[in-house]
CSV table of C-alpha atoms in Angstrom, one decimal:
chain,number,residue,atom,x,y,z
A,1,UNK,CA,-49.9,69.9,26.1
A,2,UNK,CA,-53.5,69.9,27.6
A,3,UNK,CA,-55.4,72.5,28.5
A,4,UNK,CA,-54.8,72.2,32.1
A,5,UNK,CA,-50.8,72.3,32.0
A,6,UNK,CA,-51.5,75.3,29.8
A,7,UNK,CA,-53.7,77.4,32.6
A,8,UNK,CA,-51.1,76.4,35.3
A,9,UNK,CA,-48.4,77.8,33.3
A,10,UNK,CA,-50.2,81.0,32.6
A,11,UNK,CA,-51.2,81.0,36.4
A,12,UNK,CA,-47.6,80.5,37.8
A,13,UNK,CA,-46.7,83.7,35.4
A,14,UNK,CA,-49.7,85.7,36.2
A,15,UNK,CA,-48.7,89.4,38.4
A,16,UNK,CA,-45.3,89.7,37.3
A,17,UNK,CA,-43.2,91.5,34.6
A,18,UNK,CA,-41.8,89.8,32.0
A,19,UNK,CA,-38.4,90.8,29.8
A,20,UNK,CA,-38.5,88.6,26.7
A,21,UNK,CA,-34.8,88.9,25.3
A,22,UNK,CA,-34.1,88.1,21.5
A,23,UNK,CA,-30.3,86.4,21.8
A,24,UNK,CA,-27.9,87.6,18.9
A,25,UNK,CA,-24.3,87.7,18.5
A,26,UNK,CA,-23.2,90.7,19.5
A,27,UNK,CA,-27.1,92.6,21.0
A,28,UNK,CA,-29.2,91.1,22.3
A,29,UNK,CA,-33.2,92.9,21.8
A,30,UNK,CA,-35.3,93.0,25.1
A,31,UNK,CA,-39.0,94.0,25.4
A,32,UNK,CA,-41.1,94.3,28.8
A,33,UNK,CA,-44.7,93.7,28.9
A,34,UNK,CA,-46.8,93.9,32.5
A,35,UNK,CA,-48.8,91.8,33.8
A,36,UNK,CA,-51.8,92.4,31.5
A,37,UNK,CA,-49.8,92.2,28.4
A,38,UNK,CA,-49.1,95.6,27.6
A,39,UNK,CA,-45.9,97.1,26.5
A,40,UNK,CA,-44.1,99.2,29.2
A,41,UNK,CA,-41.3,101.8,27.3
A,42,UNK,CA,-39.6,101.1,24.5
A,43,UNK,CA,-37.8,97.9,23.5
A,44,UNK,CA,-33.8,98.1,24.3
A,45,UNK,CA,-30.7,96.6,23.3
A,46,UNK,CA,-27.9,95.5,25.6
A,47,UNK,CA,-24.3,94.6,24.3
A,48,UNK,CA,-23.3,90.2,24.9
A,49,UNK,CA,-20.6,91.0,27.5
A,50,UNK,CA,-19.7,91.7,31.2
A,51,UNK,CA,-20.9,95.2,30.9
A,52,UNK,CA,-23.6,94.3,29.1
A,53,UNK,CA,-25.0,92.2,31.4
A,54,UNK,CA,-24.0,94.1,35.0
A,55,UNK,CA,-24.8,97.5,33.6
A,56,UNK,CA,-26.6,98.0,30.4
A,57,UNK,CA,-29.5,95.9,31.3
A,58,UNK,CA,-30.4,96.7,35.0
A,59,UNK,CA,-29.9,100.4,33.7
A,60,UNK,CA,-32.8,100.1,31.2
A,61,UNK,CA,-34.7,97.7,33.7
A,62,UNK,CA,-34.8,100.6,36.3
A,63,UNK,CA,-35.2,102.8,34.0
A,64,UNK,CA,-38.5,101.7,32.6
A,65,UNK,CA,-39.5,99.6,35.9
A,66,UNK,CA,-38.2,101.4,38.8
A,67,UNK,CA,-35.8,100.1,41.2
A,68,UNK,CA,-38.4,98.1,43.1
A,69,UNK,CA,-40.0,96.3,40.2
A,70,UNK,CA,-36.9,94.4,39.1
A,71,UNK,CA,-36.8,92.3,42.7
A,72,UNK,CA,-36.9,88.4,41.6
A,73,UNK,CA,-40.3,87.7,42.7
A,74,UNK,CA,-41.9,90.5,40.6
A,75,UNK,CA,-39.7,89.6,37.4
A,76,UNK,CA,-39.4,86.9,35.1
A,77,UNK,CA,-37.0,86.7,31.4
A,78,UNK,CA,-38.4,84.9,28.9
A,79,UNK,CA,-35.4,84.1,26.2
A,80,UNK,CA,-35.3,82.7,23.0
A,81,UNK,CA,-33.2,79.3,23.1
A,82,UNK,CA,-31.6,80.4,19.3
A,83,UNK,CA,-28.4,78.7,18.5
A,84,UNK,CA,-25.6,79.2,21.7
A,85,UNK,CA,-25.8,82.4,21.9
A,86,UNK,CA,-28.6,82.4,25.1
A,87,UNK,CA,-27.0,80.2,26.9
A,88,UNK,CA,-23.9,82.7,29.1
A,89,UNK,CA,-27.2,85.2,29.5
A,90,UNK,CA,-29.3,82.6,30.8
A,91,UNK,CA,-26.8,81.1,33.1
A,92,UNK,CA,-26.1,84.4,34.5
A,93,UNK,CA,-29.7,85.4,35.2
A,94,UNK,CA,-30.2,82.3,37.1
A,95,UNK,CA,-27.4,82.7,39.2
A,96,UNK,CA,-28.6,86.3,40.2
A,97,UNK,CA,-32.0,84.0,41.3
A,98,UNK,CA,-34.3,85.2,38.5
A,99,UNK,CA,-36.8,83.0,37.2
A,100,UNK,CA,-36.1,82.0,33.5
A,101,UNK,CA,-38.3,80.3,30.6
A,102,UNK,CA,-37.7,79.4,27.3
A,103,UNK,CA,-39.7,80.1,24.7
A,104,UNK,CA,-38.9,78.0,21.0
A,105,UNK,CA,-37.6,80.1,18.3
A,106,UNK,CA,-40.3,78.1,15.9
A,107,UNK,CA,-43.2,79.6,18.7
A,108,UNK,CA,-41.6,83.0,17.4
A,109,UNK,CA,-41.2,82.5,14.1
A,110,UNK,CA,-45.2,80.9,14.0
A,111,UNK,CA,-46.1,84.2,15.4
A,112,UNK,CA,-44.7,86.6,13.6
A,113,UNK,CA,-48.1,86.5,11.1
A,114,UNK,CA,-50.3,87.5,14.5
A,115,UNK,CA,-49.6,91.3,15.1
A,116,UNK,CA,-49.9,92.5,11.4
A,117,UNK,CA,-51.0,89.7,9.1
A,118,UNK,CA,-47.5,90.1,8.3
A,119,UNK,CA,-44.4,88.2,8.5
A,120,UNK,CA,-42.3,90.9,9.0
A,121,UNK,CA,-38.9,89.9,11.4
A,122,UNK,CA,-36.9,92.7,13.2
A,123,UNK,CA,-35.0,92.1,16.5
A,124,UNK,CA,-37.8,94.5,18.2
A,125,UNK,CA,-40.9,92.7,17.0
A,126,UNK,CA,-39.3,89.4,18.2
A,127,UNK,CA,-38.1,90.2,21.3
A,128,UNK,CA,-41.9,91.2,22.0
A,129,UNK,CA,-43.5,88.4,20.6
A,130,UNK,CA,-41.4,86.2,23.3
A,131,UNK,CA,-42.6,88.0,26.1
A,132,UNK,CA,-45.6,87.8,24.5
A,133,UNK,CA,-45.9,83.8,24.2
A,134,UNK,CA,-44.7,83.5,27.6
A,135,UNK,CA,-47.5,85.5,28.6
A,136,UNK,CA,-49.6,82.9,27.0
A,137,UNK,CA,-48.1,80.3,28.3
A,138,UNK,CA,-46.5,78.9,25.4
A,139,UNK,CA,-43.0,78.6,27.4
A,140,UNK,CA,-40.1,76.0,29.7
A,141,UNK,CA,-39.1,76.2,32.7
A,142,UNK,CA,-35.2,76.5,32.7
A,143,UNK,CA,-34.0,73.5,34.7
A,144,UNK,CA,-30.5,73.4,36.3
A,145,UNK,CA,-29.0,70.4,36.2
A,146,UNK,CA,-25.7,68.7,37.8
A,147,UNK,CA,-22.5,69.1,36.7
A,148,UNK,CA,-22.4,65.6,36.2
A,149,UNK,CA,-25.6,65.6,33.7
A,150,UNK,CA,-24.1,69.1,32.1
A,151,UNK,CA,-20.7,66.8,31.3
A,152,UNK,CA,-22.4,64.2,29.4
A,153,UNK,CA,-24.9,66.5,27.5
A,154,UNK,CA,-21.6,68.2,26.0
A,155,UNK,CA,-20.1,64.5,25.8
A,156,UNK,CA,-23.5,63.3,23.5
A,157,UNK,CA,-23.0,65.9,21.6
A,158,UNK,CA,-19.8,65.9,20.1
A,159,UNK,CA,-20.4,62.0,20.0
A,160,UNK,CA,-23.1,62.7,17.8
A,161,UNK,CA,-20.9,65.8,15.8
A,162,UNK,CA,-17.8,63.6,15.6
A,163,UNK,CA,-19.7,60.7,14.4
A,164,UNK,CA,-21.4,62.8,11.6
A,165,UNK,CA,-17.8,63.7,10.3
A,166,UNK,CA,-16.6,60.1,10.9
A,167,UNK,CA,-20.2,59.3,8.2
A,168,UNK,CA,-18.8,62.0,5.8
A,169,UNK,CA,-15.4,61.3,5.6
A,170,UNK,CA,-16.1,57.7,4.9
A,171,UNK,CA,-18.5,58.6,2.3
A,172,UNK,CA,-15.9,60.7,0.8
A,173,UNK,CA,-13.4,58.0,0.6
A,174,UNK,CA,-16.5,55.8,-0.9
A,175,UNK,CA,-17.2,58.4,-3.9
A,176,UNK,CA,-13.1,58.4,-4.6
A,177,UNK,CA,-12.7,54.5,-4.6
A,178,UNK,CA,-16.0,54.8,-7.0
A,179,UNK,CA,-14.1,56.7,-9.5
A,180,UNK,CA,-11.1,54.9,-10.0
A,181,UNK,CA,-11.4,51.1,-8.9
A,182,UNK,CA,-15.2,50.2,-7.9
A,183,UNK,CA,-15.6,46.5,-7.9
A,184,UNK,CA,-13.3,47.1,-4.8
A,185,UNK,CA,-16.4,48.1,-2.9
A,186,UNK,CA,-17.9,44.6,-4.1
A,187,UNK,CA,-14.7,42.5,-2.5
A,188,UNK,CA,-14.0,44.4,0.9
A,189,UNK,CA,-16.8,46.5,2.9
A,190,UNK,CA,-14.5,50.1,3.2
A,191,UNK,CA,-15.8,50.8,6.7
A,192,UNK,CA,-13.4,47.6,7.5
A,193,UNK,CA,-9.8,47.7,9.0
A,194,UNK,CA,-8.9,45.3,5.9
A,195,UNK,CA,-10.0,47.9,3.4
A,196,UNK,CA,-8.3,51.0,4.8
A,197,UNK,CA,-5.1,48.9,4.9
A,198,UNK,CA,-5.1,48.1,1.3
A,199,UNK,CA,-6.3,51.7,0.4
A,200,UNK,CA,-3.5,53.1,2.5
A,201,UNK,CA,-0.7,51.0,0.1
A,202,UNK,CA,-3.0,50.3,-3.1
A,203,UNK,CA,-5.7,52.3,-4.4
A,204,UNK,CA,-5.3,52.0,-8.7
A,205,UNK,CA,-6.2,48.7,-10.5
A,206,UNK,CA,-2.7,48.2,-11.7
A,207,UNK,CA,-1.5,48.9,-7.7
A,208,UNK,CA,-2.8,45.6,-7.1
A,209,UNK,CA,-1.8,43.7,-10.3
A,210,UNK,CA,2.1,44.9,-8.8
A,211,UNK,CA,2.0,44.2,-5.7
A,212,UNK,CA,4.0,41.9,-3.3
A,213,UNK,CA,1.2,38.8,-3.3
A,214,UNK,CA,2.8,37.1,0.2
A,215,UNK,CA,3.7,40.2,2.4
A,216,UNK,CA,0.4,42.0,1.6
A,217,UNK,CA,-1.4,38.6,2.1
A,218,UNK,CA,0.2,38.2,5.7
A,219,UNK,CA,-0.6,41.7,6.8
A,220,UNK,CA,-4.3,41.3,5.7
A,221,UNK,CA,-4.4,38.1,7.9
A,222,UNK,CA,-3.0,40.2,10.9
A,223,UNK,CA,-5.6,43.0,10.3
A,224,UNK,CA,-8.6,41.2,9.7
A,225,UNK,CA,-8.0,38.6,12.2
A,226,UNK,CA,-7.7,35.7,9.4
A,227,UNK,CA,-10.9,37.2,7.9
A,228,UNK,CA,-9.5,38.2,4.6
A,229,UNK,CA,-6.6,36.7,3.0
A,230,UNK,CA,-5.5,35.2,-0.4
A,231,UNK,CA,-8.9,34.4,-1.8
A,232,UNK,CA,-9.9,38.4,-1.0
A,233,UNK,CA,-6.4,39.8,-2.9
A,234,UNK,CA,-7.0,36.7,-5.5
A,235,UNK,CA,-10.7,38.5,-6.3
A,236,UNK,CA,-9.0,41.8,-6.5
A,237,UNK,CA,-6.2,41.1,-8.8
A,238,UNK,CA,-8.7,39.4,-10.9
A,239,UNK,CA,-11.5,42.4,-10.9
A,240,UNK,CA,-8.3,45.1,-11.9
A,241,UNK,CA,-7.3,44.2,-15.4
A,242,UNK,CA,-11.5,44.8,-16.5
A,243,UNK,CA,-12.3,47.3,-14.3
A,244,UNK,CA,-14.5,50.2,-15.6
A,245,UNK,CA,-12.6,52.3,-13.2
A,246,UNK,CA,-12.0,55.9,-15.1
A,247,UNK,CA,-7.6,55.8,-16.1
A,248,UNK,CA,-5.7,57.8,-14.1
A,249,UNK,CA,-2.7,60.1,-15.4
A,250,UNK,CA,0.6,60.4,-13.4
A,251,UNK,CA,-0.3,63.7,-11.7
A,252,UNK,CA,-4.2,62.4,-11.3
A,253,UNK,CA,-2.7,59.4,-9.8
A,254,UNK,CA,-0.3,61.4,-7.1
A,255,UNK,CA,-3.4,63.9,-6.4
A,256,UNK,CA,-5.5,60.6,-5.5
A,257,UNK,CA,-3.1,59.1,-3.6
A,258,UNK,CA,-3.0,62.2,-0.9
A,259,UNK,CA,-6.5,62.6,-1.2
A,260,UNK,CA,-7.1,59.7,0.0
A,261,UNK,CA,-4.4,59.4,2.5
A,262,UNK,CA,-6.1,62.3,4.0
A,263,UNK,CA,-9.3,60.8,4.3
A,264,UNK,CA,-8.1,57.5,6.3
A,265,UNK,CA,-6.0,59.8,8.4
A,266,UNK,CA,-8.8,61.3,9.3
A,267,UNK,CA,-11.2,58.6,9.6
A,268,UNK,CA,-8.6,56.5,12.2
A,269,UNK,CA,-8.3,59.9,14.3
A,270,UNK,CA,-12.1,60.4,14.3
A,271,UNK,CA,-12.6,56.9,15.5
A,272,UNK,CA,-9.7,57.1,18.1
A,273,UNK,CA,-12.2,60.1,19.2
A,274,UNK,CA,-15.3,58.7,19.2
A,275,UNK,CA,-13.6,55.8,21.4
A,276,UNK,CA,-12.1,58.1,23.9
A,277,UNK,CA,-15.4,60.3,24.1
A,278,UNK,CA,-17.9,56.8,24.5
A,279,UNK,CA,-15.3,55.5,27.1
A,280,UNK,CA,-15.7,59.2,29.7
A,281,UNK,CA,-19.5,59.1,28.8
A,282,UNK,CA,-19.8,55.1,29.7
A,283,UNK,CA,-17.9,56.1,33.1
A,284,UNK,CA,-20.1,59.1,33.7
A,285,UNK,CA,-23.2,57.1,32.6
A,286,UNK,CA,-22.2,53.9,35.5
A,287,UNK,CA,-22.3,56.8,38.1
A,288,UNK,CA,-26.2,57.2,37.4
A,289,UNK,CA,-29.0,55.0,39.3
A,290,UNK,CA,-30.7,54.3,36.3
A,291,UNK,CA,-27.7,52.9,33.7
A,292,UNK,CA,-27.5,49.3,35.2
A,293,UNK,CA,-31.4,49.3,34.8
A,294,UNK,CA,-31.2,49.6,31.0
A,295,UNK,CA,-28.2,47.6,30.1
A,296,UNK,CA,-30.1,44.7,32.0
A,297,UNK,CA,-32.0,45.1,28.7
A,298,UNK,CA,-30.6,42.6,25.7
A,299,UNK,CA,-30.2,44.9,22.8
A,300,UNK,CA,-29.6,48.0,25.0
A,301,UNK,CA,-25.6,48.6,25.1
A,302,UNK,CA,-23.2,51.1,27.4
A,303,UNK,CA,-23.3,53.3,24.4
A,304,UNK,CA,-26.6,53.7,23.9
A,305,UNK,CA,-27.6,53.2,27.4
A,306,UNK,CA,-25.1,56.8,28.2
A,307,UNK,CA,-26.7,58.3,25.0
A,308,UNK,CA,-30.2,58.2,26.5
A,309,UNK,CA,-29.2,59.3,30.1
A,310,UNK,CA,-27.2,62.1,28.3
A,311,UNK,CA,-30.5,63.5,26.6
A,312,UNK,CA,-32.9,62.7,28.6
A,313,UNK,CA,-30.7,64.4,31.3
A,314,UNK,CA,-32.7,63.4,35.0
A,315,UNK,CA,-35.6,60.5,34.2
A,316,UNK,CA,-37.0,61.5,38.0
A,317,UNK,CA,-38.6,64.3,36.4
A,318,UNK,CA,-40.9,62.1,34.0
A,319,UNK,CA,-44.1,61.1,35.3
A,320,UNK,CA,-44.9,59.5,31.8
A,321,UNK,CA,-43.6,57.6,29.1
A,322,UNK,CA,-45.4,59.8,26.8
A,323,UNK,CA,-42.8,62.6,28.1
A,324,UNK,CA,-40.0,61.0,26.7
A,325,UNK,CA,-41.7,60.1,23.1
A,326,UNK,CA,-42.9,64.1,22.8
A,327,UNK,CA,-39.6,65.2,23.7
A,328,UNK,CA,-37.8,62.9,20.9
A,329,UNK,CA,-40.5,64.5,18.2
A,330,UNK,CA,-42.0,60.7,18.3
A,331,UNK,CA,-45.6,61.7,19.5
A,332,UNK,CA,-48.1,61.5,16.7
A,333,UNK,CA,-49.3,64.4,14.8
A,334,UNK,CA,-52.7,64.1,14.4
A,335,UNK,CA,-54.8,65.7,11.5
A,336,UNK,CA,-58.1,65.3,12.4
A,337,UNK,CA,-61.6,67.4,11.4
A,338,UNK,CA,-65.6,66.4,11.3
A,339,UNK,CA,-65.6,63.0,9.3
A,340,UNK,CA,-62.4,63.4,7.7
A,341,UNK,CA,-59.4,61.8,9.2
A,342,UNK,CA,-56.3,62.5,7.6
A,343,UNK,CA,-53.0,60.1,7.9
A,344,UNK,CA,-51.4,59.9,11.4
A,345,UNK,CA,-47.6,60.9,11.2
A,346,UNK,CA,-44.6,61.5,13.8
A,347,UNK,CA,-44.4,64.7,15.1
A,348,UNK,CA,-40.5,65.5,14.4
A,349,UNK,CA,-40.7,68.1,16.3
A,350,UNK,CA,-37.8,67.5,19.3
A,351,UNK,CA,-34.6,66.2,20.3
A,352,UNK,CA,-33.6,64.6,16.9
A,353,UNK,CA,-30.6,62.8,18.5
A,354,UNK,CA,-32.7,61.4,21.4
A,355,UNK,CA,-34.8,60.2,18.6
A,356,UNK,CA,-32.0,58.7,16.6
A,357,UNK,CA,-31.3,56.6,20.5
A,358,UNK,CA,-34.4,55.5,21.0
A,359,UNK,CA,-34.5,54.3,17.4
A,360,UNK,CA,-31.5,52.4,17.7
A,361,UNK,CA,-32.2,50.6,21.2
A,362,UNK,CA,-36.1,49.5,19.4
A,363,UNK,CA,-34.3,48.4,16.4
A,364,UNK,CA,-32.0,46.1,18.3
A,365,UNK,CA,-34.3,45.2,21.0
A,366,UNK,CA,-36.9,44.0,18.6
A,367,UNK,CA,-34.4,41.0,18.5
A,368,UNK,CA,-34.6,40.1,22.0
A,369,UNK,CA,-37.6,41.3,24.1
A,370,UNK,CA,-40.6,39.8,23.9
A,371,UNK,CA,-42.3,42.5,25.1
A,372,UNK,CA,-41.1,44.6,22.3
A,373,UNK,CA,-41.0,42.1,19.6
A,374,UNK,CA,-44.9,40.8,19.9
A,375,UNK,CA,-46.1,44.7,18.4
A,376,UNK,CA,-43.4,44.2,16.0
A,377,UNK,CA,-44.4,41.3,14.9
A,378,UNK,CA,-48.5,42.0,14.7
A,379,UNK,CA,-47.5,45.4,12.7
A,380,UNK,CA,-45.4,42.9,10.5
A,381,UNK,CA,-48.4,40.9,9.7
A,382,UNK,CA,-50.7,43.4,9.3
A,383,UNK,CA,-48.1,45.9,7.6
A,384,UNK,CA,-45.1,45.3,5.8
A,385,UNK,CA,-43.1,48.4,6.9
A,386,UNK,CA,-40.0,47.5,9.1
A,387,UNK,CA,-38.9,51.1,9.4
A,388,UNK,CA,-42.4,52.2,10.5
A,389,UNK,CA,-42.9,49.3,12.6
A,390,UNK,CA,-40.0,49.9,14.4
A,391,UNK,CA,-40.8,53.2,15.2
A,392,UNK,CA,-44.2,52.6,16.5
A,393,UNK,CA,-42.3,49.6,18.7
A,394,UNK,CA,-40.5,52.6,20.1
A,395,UNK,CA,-43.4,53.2,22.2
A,396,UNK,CA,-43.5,50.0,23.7
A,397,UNK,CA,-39.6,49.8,25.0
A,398,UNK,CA,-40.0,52.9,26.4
A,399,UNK,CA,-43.0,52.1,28.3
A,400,UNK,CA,-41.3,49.2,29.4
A,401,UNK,CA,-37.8,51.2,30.6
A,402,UNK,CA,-40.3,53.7,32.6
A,403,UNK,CA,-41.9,51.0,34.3
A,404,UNK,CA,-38.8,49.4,35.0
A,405,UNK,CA,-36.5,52.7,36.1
A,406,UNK,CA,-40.3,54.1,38.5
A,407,UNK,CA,-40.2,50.6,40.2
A,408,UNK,CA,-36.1,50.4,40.3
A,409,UNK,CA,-36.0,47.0,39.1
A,410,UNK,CA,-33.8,45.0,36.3
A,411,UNK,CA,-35.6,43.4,33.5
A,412,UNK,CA,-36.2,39.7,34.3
A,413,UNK,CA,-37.2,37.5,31.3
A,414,UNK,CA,-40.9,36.4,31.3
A,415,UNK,CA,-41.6,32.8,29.9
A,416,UNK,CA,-44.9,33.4,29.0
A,417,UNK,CA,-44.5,36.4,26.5
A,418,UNK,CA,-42.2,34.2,24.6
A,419,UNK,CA,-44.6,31.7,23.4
A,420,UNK,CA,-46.6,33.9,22.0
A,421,UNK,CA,-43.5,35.6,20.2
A,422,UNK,CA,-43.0,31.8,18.7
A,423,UNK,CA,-46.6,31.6,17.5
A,424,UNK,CA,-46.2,35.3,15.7
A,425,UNK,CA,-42.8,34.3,14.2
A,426,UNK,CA,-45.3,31.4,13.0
A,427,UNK,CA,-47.9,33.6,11.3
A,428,UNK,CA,-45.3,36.1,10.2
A,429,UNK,CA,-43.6,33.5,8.3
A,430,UNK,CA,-46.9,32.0,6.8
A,431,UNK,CA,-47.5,36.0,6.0
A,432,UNK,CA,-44.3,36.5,4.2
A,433,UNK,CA,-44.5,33.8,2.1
A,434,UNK,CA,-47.7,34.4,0.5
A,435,UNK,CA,-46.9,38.1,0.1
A,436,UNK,CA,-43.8,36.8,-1.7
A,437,UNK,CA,-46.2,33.8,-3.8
A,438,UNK,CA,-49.3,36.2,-4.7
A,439,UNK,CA,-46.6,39.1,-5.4
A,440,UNK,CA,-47.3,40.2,-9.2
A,441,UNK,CA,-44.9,39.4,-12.0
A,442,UNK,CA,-44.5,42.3,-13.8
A,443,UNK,CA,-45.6,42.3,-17.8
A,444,UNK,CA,-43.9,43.8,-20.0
A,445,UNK,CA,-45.7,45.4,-23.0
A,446,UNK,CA,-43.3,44.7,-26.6
């Protein structure tokens, strides 16, 4: 934020009194300050329910204020966005026409230190402190969005929740199938169809030295759409008899068995989930002016494409491309002073999810775009990082998607940008090979 945005911020909130509110569970603290950034009374609680909100807290308001000093246009809340719990207080502040910022719980936490030298935390002390960096402009608006936007916000997130439990369940599975048979893993990827059949009716080496070799070699055919057949069950029968999985017991045996039954039972419901959830978010996604924009992007899918819309919630409101990057934490933190120059790192600071999307699209449209794939492949020749190259691609595509979505246009396919992809994938080739050729052969000392 420059120092201009700053001064309007602390202009707009300049004359008026502000309540900064601490959320909690069952209280939440409130403290006024006026418009010189004193303290007026003493700082309250006020119970998280219906009484709470219509009766506690105008009570104290007037109490300290006056009846004529809680009028919307003298009175702004400041609240602390921490965990849920803001989020029924806010909603009902706005809808009495009260105007609402929100200030970061790590702007509170970074100035607990200021009042004392101390990093004392009590309910009290924060709840000023909030008012306190709204006064200093060190707040966001609250926006009110459609319902539309509200119902794919709650649709990317338990996309991204469900698809976290669908990564931990499978890893579970992994570390069971690691214990007692692992040269499976080496035969037939587990996140495959083919895999959790077999597991579902074989898990033990000896299951698959005793097992019906023609029926079992049909029904792989079925499931892996004549992907996996005899040759797959021929390297598994031949991996059991010397595998180095740890023997199993009769009881250890049953207790494996339902364990992992319960983990592919809940792996197929989590991806019966995660289809259902992507299919309403897609559908919600179409209904937006700006989806058919960046599907007309190779690399960009429906997924994705709703993903982004979902966090990003209205692209109208960004001006800049830069807007996007800060909000996904993928702004630069720079660490300079005098001579010295320190190294240049992302900020992480943001939307982690948006900036596990934007991630994803750069890492498939490197691929396709020229655009996008001529920075990737100069940072490929100068550095050898794909992961970091990637990310600093990131800026490019969404450069590209701002310019595209402010002028309302699809992406057309420019001729010219691809020959000079063809004369990078030249050099880059050249590059790798010599970085391969002068790499050092490590010596060995006897």
């Amino acid at each position: 934020m420059n120092q201009h945005q700053l001064d309007q911020k602390r202009n707009w909130i300049t004359g008026k009194f502000i309540v900064g509110i601490d959320p909690a569970k069952d209280k939440h603290q409130a403290a006024i300050i006026d418009s010189n950034g004193n303290a007026v009374g003493k700082s309250f609680s006020f119970n998280h329910n219906s009484w709470g909100f219509h009766e506690q807290l105008w009570f104290k308001l007037k109490r300290y204020l006056g009846p004529e000093s809680t009028h919307p246009d003298q009175l702004i809340f400041a609240v602390e966005a921490a965990i849920d719990f803001w989020q029924p207080l806010v909603d009902y502040l706005h809808r009495q026409g009260y105007s609402i910022v929100i200030v970061s719980p790590l702007t509170t936490k970074n100035s607990r230190v200021l009042p004392g030298h101390d990093f004392t935390k009590t309910d009290p002390k924060d709840a000023r402190l909030v008012a306190e960096s709204a006064f200093r402009g060190h707040y966001h608006h609250y926006e009110d969005y459609s319902d539309q936007i509200k119902a794919m916000k709650t649709l990317s997130l338990t996309y991204t929740k469900i698809r976290k439990d669908l990564s931990r369940n499978q890893q579970r599975l992994r570390s069971i199938v690691n214990r007692v048979f692992p040269e499976f893993l080496n035969i037939v990827p587990l996140d495959t169809d083919t895999a959790h059949f077999l597991l579902s009716n074989y898990l033990h080496p000896q299951d698959f030295l005793n097992l019906d070799v023609s029926g079992t070699v049909a029904a792989m055919l079925k499931v892996s759409n004549q992907q996996h057949g005899m040759e797959t069950l021929s390297d598994l029968q031949q991996a059991a008899p010397t595998s180095i999985g740890i023997p199993r017991d009769t009881l250890e045996i049953i207790s494996d068995r339902l364990t992992v039954n319960s983990w592919l039972t809940m792996i197929t419901m989590l991806k019966q989930q995660l289809k259902i959830i992507s299919a309403q978010l897609i559908e919600l996604a179409k209904q937006t002016p700006w989806f058919d924009i960046l599907v007309s992007i190779k690399g960009i899918s429906d997924v994705t494409a709703s993903l982004f819309i979902a966090e990003v919630k209205d692209l109208n409101i960004y001006r800049h491309y830069k807007q996007i990057q800060k909000l996904a934490g993928l702004n630069l933190r720079l660490c300079v002073s005098g001579k010295s120059r320190g190294r240049f790192k992302i900020n992480k600071i943001g939307n982690c999810r948006l900036r596990w999307i934007i991630y994803l699209m750069t890492q498939e449209t490197i691929k396709y775009i020229p655009e996008v794939r001529i920075k990737y492949l100069k940072r490929q020749i100068k550095y050898s990082s794909r992961t970091r190259s990637i990310i600093a691609c990131s800026s490019q595509l969404l450069q590209l998607l701002m310019a595209l979505i402010k002028a309302n246009h699809h992406y057309e396919f420019i001729p010219e940008n691809q020959s000079l992809v063809w004369q990078l994938e030249y050099q880059y080739d050249k590059t790798k090979k010599n970085r391969k050729r002068n790499k050092a052969t490590p010596v060995y000392n006897i």
